[in-house]
PDB file of C-alpha atoms in Angstrom:
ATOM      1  CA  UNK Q   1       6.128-127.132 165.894  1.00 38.00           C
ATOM      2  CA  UNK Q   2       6.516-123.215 165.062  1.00 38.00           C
ATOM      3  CA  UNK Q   3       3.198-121.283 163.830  1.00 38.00           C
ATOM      4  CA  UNK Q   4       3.460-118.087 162.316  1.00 39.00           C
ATOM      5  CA  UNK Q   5       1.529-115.757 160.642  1.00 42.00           C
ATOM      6  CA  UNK Q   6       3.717-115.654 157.200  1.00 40.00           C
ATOM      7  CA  UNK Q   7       2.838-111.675 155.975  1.00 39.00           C
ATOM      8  CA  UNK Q   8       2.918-111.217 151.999  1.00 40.00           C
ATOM      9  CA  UNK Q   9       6.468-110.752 150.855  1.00 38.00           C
ATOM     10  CA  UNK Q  10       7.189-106.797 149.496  1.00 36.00           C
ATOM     11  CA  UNK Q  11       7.115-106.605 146.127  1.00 34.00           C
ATOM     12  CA  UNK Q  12       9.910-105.717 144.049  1.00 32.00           C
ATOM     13  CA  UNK Q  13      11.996-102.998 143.804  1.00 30.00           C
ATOM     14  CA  UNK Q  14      12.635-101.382 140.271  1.00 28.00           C
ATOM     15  CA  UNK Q  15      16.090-102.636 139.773  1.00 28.00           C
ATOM     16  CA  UNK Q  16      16.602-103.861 142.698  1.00 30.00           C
ATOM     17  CA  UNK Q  17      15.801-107.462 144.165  1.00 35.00           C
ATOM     18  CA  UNK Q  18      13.151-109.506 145.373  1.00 43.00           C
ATOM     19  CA  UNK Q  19      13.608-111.117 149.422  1.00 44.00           C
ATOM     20  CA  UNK Q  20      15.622-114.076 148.756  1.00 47.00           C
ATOM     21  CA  UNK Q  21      18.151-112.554 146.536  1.00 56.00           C
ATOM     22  CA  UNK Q  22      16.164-112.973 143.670  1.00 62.00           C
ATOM     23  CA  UNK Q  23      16.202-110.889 140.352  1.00 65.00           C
ATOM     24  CA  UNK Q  24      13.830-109.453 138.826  1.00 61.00           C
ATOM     25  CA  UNK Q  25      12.355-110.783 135.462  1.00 60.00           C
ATOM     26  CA  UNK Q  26      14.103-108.495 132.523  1.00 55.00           C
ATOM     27  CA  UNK Q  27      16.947-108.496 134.933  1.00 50.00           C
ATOM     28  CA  UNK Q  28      20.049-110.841 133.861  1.00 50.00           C
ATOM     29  CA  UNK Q  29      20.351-113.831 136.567  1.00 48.00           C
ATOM     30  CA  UNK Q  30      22.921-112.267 138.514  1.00 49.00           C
ATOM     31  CA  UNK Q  31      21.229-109.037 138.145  1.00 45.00           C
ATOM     32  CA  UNK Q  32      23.913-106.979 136.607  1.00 43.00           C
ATOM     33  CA  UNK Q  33      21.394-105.869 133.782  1.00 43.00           C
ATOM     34  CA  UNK Q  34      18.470-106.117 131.447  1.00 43.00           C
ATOM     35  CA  UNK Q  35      17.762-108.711 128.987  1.00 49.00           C
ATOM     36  CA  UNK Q  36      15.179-109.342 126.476  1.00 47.00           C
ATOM     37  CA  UNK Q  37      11.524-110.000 128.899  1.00 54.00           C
ATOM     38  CA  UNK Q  38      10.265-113.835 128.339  1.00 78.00           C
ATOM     39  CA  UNK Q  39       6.871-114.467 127.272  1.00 88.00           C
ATOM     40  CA  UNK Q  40       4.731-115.620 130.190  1.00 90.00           C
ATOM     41  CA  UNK Q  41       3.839-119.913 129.821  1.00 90.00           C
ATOM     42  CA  UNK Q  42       0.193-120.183 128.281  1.00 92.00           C
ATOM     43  CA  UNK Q  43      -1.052-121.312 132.111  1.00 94.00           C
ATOM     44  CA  UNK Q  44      -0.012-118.423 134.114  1.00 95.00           C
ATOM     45  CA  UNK Q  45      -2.790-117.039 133.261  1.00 95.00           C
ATOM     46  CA  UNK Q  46      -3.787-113.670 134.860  1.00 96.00           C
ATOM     47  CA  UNK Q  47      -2.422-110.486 136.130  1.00 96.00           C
ATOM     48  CA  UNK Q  48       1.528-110.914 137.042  1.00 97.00           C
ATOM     49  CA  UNK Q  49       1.551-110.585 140.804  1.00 97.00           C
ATOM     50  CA  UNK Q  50       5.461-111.301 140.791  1.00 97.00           C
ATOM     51  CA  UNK Q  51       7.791-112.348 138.720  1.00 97.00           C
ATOM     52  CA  UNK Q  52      11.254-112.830 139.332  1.00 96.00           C
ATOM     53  CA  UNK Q  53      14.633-114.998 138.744  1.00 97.00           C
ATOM     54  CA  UNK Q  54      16.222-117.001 141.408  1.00 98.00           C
ATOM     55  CA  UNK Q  55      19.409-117.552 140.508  1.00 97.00           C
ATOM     56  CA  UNK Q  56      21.913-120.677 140.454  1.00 97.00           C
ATOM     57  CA  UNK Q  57      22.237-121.947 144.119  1.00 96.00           C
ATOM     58  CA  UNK Q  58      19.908-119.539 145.878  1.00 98.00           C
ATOM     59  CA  UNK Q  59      16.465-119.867 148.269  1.00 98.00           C
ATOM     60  CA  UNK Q  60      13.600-118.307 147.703  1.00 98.00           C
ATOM     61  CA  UNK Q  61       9.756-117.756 149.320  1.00 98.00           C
ATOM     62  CA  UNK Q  62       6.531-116.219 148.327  1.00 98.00           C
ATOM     63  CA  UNK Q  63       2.916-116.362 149.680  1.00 98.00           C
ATOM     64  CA  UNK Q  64       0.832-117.546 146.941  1.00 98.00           C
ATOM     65  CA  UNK Q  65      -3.183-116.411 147.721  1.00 98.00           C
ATOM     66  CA  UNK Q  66      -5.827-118.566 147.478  1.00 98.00           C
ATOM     67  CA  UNK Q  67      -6.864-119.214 143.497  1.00 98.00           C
ATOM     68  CA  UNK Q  68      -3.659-117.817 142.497  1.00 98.00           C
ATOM     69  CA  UNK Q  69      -0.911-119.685 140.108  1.00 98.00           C
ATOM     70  CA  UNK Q  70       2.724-120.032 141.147  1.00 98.00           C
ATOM     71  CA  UNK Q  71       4.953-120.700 137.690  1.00 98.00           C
ATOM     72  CA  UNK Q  72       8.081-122.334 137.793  1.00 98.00           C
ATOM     73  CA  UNK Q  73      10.068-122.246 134.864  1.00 98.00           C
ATOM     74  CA  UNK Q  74      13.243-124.210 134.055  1.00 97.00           C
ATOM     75  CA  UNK Q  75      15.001-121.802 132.456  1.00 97.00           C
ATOM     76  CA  UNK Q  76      18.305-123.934 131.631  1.00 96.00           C
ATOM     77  CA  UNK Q  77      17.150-127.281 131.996  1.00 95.00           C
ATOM     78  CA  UNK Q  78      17.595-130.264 134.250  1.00 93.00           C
ATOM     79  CA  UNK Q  79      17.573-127.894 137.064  1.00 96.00           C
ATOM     80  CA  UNK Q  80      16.252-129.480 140.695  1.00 96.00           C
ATOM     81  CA  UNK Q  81      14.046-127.062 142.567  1.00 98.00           C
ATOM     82  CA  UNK Q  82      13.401-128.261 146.039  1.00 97.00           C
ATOM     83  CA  UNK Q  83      10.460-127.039 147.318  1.00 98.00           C
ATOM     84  CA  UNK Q  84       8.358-127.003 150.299  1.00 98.00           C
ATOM     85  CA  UNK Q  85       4.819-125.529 151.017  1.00 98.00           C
ATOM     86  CA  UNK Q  86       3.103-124.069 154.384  1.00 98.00           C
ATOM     87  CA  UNK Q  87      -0.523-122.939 155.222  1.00 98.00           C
ATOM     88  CA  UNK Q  88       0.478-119.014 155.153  1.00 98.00           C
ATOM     89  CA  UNK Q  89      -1.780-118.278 159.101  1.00 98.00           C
ATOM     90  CA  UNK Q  90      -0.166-121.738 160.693  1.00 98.00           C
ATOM     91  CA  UNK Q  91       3.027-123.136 159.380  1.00 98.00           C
ATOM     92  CA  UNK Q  92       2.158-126.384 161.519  1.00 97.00           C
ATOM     93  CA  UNK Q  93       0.055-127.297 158.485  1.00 98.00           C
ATOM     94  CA  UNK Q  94       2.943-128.253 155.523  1.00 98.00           C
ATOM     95  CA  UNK Q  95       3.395-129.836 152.989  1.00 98.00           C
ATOM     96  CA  UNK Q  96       3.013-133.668 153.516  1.00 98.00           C
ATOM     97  CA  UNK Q  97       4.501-136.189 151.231  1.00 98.00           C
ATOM     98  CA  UNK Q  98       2.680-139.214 152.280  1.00 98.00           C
ATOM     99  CA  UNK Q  99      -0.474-137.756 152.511  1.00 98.00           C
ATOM    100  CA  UNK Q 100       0.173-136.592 148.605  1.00 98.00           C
ATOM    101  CA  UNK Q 101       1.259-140.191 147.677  1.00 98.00           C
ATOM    102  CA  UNK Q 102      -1.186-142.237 149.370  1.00 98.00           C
ATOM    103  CA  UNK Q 103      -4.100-139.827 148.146  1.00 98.00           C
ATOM    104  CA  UNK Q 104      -2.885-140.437 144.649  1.00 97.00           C
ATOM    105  CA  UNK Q 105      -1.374-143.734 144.338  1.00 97.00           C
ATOM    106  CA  UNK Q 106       1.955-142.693 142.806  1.00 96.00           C
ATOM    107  CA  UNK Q 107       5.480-141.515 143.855  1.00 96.00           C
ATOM    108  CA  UNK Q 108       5.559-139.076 140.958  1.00 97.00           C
ATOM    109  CA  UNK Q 109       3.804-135.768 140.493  1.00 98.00           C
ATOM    110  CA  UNK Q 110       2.593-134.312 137.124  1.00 97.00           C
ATOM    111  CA  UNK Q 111      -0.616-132.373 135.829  1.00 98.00           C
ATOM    112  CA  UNK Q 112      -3.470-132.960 138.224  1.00 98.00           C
ATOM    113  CA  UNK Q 113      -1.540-134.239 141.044  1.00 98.00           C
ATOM    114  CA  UNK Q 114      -3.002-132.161 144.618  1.00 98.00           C
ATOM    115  CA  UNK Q 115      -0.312-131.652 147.042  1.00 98.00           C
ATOM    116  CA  UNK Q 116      -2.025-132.467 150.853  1.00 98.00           C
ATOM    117  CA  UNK Q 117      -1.005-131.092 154.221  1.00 98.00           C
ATOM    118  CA  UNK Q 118      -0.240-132.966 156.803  1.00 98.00           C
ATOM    119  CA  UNK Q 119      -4.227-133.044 157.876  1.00 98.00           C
ATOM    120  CA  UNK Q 120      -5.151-134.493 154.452  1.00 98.00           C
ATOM    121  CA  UNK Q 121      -6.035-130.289 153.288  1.00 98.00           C
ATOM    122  CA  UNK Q 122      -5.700-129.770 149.609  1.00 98.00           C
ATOM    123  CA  UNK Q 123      -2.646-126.964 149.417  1.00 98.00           C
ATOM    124  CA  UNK Q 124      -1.880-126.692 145.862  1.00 99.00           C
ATOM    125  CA  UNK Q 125      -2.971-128.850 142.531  1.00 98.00           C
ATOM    126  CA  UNK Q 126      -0.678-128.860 139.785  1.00 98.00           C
ATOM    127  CA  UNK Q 127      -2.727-127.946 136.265  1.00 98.00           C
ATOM    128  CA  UNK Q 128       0.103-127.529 133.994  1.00 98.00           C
ATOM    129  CA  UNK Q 129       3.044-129.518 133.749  1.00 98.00           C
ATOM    130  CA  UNK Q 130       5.373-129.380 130.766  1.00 97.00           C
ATOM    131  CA  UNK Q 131       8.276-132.016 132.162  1.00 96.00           C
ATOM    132  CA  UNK Q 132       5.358-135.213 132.985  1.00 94.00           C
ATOM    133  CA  UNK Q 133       7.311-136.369 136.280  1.00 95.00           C
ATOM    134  CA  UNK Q 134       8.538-134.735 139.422  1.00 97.00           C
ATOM    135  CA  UNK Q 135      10.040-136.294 142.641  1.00 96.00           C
ATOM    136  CA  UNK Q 136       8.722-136.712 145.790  1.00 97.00           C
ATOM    137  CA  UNK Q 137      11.455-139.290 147.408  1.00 96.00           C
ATOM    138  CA  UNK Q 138      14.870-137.987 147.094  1.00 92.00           C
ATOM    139  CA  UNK Q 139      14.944-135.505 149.856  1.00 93.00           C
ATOM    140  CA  UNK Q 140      16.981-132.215 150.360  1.00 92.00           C
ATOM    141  CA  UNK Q 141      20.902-132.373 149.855  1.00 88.00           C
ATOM    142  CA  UNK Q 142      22.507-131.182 152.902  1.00 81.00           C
ATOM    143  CA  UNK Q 143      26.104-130.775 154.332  1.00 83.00           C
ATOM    144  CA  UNK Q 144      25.933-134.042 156.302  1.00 82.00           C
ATOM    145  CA  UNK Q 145      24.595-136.181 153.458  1.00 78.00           C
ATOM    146  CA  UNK Q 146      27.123-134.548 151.036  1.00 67.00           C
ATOM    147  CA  UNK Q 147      29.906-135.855 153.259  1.00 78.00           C
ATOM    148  CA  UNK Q 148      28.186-139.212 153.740  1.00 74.00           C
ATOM    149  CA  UNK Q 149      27.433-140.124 149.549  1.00 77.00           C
ATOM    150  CA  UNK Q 150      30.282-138.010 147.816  1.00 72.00           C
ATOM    151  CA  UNK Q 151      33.526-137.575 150.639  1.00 84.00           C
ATOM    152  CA  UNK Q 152      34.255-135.275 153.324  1.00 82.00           C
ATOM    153  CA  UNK Q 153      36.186-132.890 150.803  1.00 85.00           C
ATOM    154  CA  UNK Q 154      32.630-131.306 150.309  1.00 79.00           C
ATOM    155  CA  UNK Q 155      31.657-130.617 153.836  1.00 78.00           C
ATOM    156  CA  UNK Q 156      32.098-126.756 152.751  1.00 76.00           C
ATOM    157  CA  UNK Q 157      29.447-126.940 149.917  1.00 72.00           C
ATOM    158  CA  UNK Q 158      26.322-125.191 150.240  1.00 77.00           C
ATOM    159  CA  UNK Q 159      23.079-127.250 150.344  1.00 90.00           C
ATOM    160  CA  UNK Q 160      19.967-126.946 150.082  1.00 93.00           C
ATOM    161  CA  UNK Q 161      18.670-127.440 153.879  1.00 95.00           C
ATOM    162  CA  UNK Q 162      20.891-124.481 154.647  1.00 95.00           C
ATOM    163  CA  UNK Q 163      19.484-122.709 151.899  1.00 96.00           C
ATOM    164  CA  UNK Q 164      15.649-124.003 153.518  1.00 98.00           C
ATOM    165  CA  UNK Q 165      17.242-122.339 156.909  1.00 97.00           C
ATOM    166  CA  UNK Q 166      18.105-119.257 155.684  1.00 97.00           C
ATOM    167  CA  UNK Q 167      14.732-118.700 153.684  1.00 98.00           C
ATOM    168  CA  UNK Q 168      12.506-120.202 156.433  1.00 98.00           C
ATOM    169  CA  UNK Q 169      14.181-118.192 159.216  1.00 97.00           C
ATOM    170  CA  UNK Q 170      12.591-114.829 157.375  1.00 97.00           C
ATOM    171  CA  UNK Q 171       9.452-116.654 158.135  1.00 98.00           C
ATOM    172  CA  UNK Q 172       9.998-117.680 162.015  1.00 97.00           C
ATOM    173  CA  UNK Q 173      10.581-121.522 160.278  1.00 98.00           C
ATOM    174  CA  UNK Q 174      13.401-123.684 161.750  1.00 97.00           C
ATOM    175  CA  UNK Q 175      15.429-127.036 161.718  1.00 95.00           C
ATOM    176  CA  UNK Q 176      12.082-128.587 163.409  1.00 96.00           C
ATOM    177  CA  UNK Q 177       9.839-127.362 160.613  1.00 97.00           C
ATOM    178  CA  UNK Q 178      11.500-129.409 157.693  1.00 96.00           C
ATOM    179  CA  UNK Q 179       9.927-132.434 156.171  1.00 97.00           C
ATOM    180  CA  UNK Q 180      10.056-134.171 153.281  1.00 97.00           C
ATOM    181  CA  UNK Q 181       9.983-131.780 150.510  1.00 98.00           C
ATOM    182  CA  UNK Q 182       9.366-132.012 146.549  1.00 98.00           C
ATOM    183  CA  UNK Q 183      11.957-131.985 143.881  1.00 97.00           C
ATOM    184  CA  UNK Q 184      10.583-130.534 140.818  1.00 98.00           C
ATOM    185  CA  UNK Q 185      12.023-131.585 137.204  1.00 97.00           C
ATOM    186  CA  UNK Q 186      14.634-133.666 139.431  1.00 94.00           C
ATOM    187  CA  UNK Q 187      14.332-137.574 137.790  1.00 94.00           C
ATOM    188  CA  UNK Q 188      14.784-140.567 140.201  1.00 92.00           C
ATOM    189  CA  UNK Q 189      13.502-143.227 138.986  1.00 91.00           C
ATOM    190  CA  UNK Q 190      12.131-146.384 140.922  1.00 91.00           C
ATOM    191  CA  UNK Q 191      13.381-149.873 139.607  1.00 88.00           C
ATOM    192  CA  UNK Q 192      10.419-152.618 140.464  1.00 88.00           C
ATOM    193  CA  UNK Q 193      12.442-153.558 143.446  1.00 87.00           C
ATOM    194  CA  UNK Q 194      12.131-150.429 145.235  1.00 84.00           C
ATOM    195  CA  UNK Q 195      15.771-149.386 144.648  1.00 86.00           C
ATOM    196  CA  UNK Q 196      15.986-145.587 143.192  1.00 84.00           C
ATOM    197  CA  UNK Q 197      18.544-142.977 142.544  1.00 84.00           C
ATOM    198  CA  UNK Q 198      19.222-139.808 141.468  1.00 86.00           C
ATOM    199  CA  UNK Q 199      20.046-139.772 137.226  1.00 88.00           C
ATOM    200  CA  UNK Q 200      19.743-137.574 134.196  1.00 89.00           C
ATOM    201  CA  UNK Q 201      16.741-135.093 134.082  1.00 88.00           C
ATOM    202  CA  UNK Q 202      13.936-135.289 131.646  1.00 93.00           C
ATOM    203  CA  UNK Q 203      13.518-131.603 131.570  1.00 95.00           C
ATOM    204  CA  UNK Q 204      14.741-128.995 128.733  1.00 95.00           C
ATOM    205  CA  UNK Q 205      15.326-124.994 128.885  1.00 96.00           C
ATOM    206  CA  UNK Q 206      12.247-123.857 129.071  1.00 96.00           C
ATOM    207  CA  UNK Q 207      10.043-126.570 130.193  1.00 97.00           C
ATOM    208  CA  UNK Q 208       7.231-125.351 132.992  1.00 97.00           C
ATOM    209  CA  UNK Q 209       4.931-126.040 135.797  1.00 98.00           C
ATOM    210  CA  UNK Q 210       2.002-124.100 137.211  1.00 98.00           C
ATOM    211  CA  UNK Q 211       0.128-124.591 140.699  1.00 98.00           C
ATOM    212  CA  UNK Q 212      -2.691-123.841 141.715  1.00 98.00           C
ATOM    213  CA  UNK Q 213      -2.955-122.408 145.346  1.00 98.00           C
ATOM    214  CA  UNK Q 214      -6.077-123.229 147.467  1.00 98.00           C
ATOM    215  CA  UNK Q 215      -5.328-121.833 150.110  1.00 98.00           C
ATOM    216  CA  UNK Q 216      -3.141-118.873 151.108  1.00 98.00           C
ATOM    217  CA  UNK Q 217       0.546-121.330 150.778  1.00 98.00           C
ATOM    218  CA  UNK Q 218       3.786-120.150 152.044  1.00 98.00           C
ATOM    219  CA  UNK Q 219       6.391-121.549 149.688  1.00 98.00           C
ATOM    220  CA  UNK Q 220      10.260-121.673 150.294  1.00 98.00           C
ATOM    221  CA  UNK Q 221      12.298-122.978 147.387  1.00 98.00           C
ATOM    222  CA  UNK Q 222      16.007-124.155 147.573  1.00 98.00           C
ATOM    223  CA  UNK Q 223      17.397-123.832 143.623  1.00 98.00           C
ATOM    224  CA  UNK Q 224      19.290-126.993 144.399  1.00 95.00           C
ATOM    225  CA  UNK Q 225      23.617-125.854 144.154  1.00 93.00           C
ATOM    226  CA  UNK Q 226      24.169-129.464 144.505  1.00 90.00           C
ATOM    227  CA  UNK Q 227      26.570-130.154 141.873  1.00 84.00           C
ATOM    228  CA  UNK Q 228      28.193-133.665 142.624  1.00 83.00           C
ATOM    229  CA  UNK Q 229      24.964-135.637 141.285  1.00 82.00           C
ATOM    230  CA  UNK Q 230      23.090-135.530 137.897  1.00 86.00           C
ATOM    231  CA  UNK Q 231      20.319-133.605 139.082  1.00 88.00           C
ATOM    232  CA  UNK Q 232      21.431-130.225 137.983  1.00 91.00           C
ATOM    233  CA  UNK Q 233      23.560-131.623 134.983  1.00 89.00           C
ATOM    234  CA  UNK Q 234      26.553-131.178 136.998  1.00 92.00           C
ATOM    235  CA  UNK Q 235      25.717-126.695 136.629  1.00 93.00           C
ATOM    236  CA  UNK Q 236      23.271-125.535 138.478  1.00 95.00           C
ATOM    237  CA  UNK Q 237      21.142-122.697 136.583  1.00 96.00           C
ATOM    238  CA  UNK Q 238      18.190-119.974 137.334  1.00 98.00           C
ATOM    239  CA  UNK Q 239      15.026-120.932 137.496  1.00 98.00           C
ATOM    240  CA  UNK Q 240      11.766-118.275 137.067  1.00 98.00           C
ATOM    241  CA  UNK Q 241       9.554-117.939 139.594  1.00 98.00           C
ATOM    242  CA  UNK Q 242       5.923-116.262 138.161  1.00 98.00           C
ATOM    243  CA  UNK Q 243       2.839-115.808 140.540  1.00 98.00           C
ATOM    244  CA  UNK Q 244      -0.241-114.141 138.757  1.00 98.00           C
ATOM    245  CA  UNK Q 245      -3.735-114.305 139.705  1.00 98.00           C
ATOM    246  CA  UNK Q 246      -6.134-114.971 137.134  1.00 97.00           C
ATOM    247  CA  UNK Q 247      -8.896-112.843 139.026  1.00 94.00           C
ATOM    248  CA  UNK Q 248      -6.964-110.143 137.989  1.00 89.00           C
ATOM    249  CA  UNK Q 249      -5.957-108.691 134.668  1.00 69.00           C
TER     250      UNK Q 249
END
């Protein structure tokens, strides 16, 4: 397994972008210019550490402090946001999806729900939740599973372990260091015998989530481009990524 000290991410440029090819909030999607700035959601409470748009089909990563919030907002709707979460001073410690479900007895994440490390650690506890359901089964699209499910014409589609790759490699992350990740606002239900799949989201423009960090997290987030599957509504869209720290402000 890889360890690395994961050092606070700059912050953002004035006009320019955020590491990860993100845009900053006020800043159109594709950052070609300003728009109208979107009220805050009533739980990112706090001073604004960052704030910034990822767009359609892109990675991003922040370190989120201990007691801080990390904000997700679905600014389109129905858009997947794969997501995956490291102790900041030793990536060995990630996010762990059994240890989540078994500590909680469900599949499905939503307002009080305490994502666990792999050592049983609290890492973040989610204390808002707008949508009611997230996934924790469906896993990452990636070039090989494309093929496999939906035909070897999309073996040149981007997915979201390459966009994992890309973002993680910033971090000293690799191939060896990705598990099971989260799917936020992404619906897959789970018939009572055990079958699931990937179908229409639940979610709506504008819908959030808020974390709660407790303990200094590492998070890399794929803005899922997979568009052969429901889970984007066939488009994927921008999402808004908020941190703020409610010591603060």
């Amino acid at each position: 397994m890889t360890t690395t000290d994961a050092p606070a991410l700059p912050p953002t440029a004035p006009g320019g972008t955020a590491p990860g090819g993100t845009a900053p909030a006020g800043t159109a999607p594709d950052g070609t210019g300003p728009t109208a700035p979107a009220a805050l959601p009533a739980a990112a409470t706090g001073a604004v550490v960052l704030d910034a748009v990822v767009p359609a089909r892109a990675p991003w990563s922040a370190v989120v402090r201990r007691g801080q919030l990390l904000t997700i907002v679905d600014l389109g709707g129905n858009q997947a946001v794969d997501f995956l979460a490291f102790d900041a001073h030793d990536t060995s410690l990630r996010y762990s999806a059994p240890d989540t479900i078994q500590a909680q007895g469900s599949v499905f994440l939503t307002t009080g729900s305490v994502l666990r490390d792999c050592e049983h650690a609290p890492m973040m506890t989610l204390v808002a939740d707008d949508c009611g359901r997230h996934d924790t089964l469906g896993g990452a699209c990636s070039t090989e599973s494309n093929t496999l499910r939906y035909g070897h014409h999309t073996a040149g589609q981007h997915a979201c372990v390459e966009n994992f790759l890309a973002e993680g490699g910033r971090h000293g992350l690799g191939k060896r260091d990705l598990v099971s990740n989260i799917n936020w606002y992404m619906n897959v239900p789970v018939d009572p015998d055990g079958a699931l799949g990937i179908v229409d989201g639940i979610s709506a423009p504008g819908l959030s989530l808020t974390l709660r960090a407790e303990k200094d997290v590492l998070v890399v987030v794929s803005n899922c481009p997979q568009v052969n599957n429901p889970c984007n509504g066939f488009d994927p869209t921008p999402v808004r990524m908020v941190v703020t720290d409610p010591s603060e402000g």
